[in-house]
Each structure stands twice: as C-alpha cells, then as structure tokens.
mmCIF file of C-alpha atoms in Angstrom:
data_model
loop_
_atom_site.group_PDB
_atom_site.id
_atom_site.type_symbol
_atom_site.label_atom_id
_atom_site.label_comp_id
_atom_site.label_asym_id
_atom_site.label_seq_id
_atom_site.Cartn_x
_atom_site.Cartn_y
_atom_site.Cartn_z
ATOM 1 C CA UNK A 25 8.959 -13.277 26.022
ATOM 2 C CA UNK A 26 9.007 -15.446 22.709
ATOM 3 C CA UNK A 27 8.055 -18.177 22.233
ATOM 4 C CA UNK A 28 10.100 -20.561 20.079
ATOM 5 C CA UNK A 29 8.277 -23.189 17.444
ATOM 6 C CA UNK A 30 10.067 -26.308 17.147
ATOM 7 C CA UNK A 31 9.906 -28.065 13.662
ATOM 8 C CA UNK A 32 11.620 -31.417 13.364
ATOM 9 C CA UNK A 33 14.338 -30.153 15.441
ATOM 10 C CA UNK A 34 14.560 -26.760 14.228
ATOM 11 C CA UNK A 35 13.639 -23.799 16.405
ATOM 12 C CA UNK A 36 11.510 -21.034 14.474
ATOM 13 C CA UNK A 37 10.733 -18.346 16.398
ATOM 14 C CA UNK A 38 8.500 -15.563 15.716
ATOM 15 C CA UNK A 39 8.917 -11.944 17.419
ATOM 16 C CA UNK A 40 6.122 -10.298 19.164
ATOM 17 C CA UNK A 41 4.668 -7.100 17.656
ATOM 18 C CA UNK A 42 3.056 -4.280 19.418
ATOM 19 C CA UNK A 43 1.532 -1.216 16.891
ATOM 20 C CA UNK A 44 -0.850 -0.091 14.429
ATOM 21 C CA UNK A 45 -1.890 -3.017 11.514
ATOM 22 C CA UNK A 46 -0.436 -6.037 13.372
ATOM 23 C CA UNK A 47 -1.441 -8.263 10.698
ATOM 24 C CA UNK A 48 1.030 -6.543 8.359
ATOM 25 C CA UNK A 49 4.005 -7.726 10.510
ATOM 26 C CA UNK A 50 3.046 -10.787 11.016
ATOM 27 C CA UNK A 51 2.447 -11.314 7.561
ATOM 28 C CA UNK A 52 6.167 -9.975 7.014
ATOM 29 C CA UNK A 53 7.640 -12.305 9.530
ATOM 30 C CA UNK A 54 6.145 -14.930 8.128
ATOM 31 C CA UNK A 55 6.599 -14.842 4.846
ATOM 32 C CA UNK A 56 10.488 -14.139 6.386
ATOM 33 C CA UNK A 57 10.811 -17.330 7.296
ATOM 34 C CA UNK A 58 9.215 -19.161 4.400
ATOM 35 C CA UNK A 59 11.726 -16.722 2.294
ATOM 36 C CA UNK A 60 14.304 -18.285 4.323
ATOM 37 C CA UNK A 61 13.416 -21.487 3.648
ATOM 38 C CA UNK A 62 12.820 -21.966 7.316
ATOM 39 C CA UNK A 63 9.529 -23.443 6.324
ATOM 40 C CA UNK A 64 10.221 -25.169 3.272
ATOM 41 C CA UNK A 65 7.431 -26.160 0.505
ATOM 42 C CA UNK A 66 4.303 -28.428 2.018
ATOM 43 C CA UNK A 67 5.719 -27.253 5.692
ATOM 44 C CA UNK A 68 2.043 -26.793 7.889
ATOM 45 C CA UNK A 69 3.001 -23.512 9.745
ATOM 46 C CA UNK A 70 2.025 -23.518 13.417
ATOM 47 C CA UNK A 71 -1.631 -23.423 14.145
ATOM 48 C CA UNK A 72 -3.460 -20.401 14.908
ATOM 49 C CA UNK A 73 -3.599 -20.709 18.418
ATOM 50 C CA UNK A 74 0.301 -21.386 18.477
ATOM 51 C CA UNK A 75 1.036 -18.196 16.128
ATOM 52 C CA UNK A 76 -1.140 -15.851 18.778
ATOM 53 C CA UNK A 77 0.839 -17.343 21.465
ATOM 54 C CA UNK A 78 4.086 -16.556 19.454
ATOM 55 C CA UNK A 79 3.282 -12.799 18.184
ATOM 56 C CA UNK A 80 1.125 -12.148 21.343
ATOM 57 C CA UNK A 81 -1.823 -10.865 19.675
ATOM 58 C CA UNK A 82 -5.424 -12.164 19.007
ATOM 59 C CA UNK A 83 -7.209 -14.077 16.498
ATOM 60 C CA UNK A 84 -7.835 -11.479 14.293
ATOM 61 C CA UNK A 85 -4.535 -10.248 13.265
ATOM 62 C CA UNK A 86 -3.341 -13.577 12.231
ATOM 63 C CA UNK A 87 -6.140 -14.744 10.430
ATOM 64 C CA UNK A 88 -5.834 -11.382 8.101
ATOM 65 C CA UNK A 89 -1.987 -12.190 7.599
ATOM 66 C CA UNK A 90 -3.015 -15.742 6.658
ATOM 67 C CA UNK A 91 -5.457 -14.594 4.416
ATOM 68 C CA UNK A 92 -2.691 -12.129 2.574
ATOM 69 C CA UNK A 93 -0.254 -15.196 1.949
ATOM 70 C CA UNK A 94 -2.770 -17.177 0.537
ATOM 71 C CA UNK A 95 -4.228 -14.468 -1.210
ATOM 72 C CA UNK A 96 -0.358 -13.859 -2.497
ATOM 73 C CA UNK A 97 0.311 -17.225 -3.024
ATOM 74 C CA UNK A 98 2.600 -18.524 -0.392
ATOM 75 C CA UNK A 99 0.210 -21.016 1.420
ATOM 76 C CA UNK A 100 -2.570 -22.949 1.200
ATOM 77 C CA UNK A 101 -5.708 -24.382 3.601
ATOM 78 C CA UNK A 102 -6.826 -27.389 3.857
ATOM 79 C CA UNK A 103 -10.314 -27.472 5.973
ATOM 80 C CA UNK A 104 -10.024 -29.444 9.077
ATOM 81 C CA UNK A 105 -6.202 -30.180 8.805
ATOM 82 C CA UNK A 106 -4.626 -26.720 8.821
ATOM 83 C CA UNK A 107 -2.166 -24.187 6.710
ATOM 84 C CA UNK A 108 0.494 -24.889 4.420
ATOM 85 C CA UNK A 109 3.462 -23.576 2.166
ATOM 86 C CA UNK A 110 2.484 -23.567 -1.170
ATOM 87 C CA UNK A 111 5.363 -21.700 -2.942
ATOM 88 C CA UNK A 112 8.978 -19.811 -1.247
ATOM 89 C CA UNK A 113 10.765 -18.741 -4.526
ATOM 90 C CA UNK A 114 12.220 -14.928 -4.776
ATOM 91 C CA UNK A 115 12.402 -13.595 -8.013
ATOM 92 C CA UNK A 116 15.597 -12.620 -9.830
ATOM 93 C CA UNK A 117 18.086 -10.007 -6.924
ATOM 94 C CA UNK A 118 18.908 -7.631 -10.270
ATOM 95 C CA UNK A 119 15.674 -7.291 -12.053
ATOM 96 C CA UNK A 120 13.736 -3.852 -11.483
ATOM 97 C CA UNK A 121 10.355 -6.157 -10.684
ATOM 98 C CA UNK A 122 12.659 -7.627 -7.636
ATOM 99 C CA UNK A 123 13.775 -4.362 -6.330
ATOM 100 C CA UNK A 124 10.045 -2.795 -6.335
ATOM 101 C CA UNK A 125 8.364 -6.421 -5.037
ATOM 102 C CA UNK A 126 10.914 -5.520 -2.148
ATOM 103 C CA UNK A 127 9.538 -2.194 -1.460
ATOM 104 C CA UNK A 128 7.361 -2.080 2.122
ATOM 105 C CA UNK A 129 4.056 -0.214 2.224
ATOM 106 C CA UNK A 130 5.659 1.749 4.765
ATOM 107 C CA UNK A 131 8.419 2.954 2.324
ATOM 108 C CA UNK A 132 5.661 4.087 -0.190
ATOM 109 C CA UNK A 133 3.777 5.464 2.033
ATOM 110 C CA UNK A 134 6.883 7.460 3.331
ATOM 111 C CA UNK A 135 8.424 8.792 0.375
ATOM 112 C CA UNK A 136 4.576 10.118 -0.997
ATOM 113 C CA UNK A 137 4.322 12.368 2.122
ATOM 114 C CA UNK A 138 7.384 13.961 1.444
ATOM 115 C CA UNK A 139 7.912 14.356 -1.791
ATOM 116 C CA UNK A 140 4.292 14.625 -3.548
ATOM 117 C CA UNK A 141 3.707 18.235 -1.784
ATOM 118 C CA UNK A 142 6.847 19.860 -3.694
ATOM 119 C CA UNK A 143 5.331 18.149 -6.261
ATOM 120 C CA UNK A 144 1.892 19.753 -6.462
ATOM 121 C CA UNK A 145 3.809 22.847 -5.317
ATOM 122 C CA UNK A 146 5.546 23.164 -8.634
ATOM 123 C CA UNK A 147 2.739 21.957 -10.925
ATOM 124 C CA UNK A 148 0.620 25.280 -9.311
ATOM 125 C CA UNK A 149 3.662 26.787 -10.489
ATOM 126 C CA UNK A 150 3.813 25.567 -14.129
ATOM 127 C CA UNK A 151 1.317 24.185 -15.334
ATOM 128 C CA UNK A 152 -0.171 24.657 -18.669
ATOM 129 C CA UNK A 153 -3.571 24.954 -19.873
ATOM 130 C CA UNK A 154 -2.957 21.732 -21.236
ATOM 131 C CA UNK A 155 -2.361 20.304 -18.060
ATOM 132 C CA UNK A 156 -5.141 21.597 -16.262
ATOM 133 C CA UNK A 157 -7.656 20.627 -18.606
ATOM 134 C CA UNK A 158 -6.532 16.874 -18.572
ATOM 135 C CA UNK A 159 -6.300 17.120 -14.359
ATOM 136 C CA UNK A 160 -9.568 18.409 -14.924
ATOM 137 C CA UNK A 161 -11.249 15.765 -17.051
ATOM 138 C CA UNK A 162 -9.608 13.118 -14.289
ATOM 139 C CA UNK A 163 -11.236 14.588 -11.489
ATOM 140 C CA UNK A 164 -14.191 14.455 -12.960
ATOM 141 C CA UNK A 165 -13.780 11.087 -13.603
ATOM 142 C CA UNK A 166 -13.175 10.535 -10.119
ATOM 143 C CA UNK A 167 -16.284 12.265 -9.445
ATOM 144 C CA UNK A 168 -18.646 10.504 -11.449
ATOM 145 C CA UNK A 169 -16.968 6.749 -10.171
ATOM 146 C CA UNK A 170 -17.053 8.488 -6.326
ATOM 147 C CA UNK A 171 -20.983 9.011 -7.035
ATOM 148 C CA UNK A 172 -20.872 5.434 -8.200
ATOM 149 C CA UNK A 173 -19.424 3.940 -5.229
ATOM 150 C CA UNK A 174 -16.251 3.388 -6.893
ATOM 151 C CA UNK A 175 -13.006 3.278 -6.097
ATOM 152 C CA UNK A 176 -10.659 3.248 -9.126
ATOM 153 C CA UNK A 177 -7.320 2.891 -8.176
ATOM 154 C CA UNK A 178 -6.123 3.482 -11.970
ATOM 155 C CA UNK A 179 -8.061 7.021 -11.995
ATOM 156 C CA UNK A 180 -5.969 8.021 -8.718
ATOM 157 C CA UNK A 181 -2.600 7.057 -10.074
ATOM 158 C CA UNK A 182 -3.374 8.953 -13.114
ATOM 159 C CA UNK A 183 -4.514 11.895 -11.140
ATOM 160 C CA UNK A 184 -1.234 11.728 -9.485
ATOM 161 C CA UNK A 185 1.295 11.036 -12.373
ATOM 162 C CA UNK A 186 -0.657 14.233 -14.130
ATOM 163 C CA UNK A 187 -0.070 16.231 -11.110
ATOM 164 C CA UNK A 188 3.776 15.032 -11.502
ATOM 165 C CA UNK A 189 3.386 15.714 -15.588
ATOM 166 C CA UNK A 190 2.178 19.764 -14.754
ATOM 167 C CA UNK A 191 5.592 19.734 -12.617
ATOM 168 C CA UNK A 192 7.523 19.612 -15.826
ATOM 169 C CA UNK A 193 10.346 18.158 -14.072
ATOM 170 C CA UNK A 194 11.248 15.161 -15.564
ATOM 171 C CA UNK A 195 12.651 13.242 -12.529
ATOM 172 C CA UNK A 196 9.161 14.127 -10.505
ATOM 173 C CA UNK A 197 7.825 12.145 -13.330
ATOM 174 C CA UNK A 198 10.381 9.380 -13.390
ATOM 175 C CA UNK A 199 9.518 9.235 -9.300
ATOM 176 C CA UNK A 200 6.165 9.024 -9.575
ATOM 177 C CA UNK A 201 6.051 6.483 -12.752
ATOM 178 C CA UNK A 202 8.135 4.530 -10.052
ATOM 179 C CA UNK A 203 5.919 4.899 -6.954
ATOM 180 C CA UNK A 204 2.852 3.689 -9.729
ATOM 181 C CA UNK A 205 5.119 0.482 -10.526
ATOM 182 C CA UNK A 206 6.496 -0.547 -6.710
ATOM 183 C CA UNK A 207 2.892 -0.155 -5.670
ATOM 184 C CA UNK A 208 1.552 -2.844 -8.319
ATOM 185 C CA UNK A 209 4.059 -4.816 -7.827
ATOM 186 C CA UNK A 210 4.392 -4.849 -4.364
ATOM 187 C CA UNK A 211 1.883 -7.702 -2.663
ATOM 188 C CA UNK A 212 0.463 -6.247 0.054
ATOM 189 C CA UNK A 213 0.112 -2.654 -0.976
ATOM 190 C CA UNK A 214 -3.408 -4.483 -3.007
ATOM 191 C CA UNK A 215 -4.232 -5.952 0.364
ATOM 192 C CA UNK A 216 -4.330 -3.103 2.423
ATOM 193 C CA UNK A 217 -6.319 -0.793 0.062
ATOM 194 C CA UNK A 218 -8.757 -2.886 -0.307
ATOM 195 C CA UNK A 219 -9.366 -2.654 3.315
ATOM 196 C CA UNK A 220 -8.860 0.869 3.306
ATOM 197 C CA UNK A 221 -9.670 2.978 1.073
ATOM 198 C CA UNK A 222 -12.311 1.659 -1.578
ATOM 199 C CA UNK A 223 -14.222 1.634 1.689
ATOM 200 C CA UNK A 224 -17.132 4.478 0.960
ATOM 201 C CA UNK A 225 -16.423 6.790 4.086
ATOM 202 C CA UNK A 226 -12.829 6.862 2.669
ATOM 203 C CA UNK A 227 -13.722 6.858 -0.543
ATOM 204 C CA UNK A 228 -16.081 10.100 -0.712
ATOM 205 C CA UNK A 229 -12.979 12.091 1.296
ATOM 206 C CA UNK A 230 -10.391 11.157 -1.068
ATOM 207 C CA UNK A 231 -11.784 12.289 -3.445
ATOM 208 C CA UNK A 232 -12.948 16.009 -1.797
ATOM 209 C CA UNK A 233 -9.200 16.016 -0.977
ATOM 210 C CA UNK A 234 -8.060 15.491 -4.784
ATOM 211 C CA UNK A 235 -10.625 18.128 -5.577
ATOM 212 C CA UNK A 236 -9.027 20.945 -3.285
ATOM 213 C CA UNK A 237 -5.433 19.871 -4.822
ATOM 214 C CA UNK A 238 -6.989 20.328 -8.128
ATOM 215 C CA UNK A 239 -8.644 23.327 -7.237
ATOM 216 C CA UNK A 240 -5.511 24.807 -5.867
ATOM 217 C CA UNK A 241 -3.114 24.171 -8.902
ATOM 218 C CA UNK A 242 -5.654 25.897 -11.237
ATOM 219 C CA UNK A 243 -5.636 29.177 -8.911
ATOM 220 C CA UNK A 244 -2.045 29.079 -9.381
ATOM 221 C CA UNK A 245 -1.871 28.959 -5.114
ATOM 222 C CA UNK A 246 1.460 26.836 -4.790
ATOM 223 C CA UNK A 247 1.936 26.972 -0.649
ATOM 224 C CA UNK A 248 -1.981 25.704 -1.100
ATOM 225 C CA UNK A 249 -1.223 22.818 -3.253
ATOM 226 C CA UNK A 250 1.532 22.427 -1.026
ATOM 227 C CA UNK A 251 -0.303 22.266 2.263
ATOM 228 C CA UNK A 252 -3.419 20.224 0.568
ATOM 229 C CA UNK A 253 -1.189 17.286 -0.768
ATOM 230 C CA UNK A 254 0.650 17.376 2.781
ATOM 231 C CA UNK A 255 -2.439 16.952 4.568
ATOM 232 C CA UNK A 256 -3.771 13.952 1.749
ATOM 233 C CA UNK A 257 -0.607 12.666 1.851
ATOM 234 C CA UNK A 258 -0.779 12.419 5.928
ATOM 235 C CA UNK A 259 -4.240 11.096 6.182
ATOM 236 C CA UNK A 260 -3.375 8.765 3.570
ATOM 237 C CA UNK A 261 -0.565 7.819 6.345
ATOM 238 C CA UNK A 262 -3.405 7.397 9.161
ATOM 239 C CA UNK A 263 -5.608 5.332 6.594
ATOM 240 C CA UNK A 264 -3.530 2.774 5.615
ATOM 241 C CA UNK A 265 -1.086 1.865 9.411
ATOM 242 C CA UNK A 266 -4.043 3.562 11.778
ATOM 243 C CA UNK A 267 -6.872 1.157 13.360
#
C-alpha cells in the first residue's frame, strides 16, 4: 500500500521498492519528482521517518539515497531542521552530455555483459604486438596500484578501451569510448563504485580477473577471452545491484 505525501495540497507519492540496492531507487524516485518539479527549489522533502513509511524500507536505504542527492547536488541539510531542494534543472534534451547523464547504471551495466565478451573475443583474434605490449604495460599498472591499495578507475577504463583498440573494429571502439563517457557523466555510476569496488576484497579480484583476460588475448585463446570477460562482466553485475 502507498502511502501518499501531501504538500500544500499536492499529493506526492512515492512507490514502494522491493530488490537488490534499494537506495538506488529511491534515489531515482526522488530525484523523479524534484525533476518534475513536484518538489520545487527550497521544498523540505518528507522526513526520514515519513520516506521509510512511503518506500517501505529501513533507515539505511534512505539515508544512502539522501546522501547521493546531496552528494549530486540536488539537496541540501540543515542540522536539526531537515532536507531540502537545492537545485531541479535538466540539462539541454539534444546535447550528447544529456543523453549519457540519462543513462541508468543498470543500462551500463547491461550492455558491458553482453557486448565486452565479443569484444575480448576478437582482440584474442587480432591483436598486434603492439597491442599486447600496451595491454601489458596497463596491467601492470593495475598491479602495482592493486599492491597499493588502489583503485584507479582511469587504469580500468583504459584497460578496457585497449581491449576494444586490439578488436580493430572501429565501432567496438566508438562503443566503448561511449560506455567510458555515459559512465562519467552519469551521477550515480561514481556513487556506487565507490561503495563497491575500490573496496580491497573487490579490488584484489578485479584485478586477478583483468589478468586472466589479459593472459588469454596474448595466448591467442578467443572462446577464453570470451568466457573470462563473461564471467568479469557478470560478477561485475553481482558487485554493483547484489547486497
């Protein structure tokens, strides 16, 4: 059952959720309605205890969706008094920054597990010395920053966009140059990894799992690469929308 908010005689009304990474759609719904102009700027949005009422969840889940619109920009706290809108605009409909600020997590996260093993699959298949050698000097880059305790999200996407290079298929490329772009521009990818994972148990296992693609595009092995990338590409999955 929902539970409708009423605000100066309008009803807002939030939809329950029930999966993986709750905080995620509430902080969608949210920012929904602030979009909307349902809340409009210097709105207070309902109080906690009223949002876990509305979205039927705990504490937690809408304290970490508060925390990624303020961290994004859209509200502000004030201590003792409660949240508030601090900015609704949308950027230009047309402009290529729009279209990849609209892009969902999910949608990333999607179109990497299907299309990145084909990927791999072909740069086993045709890549040059060239290629290898500058995959190789990146994962041993990622090495060195894993051994560090760091996670560098730069060295990964380069990893990735060289895998795409050894391809030499330019719309593999083109792809992957746009999967870099809609996940810097798009808010809440930043969120989520940073909760995922530059955390060191993930850390340390993404990189053994670049490794083995690595490994398995200098052999030449393309079902390897294949099946390697598939299974980084599905943990990746289970990482980012699994508790």
């Amino acid at each position: 059952m929902n539970i409708p908010q009423l605000k100066e005689g309008v009803l807002i009304q939030f939809n329950r959720v029930s999966s993986n990474k709750l905080y995620i759609q509430i902080y969608n719904q949210i920012l929904s309605q602030i979009e909307s102009g349902a809340f409009q700027i210097g709105d207070k949005l309902p109080t906690e205890k009223e949002l876990c009422a509305q979205f039927g969840v705990s504490r937690a889940p809408v304290r970490q969706a508060l925390s990624a619109l303020e961290m994004n920009g859209y509200i502000y706290s004030r201590q003792g008094e409660g949240v508030y809108v601090k900015q609704n605009q949308q950027p230009a409909e047309n402009s290529q920054a729009s279209i990849l600020e609209k892009v969902s997590p999910e949608d990333i996260v999607e179109a990497r597990m299907n299309m990145e093993p084909i990927i791999a699959k072909y740069a086993a298949a045709r890549a040059t010395e060239e290629d290898i050698e500058a995959l190789r000097r990146t994962i041993l880059q990622m090495e060195e920053e894993t051994r560090s305790g760091i996670y560098s999200p730069e060295t990964d996407e380069r990893l990735h966009i060289e895998i795409a290079k050894a391809s030499h298929n330019d719309l593999f490329i083109q792809y992957m140059s746009v999967i870099a772009n809609a996940m810097k521009q798009q808010e809440m990818w930043t969120f989520i990894r940073d909760r995922t994972v530059t955390r060191p148990d993930y850390r340390d296992t993404n990189f053994a799992e670049h490794k083995k693609i690595i490994q398995a595009i200098e052999n030449r092995d393309e079902q390897e690469a294949m099946r390697i990338m598939a299974f980084h590409m599905t943990n990746l999955y289970d990482r980012y929308w699994k508790d």
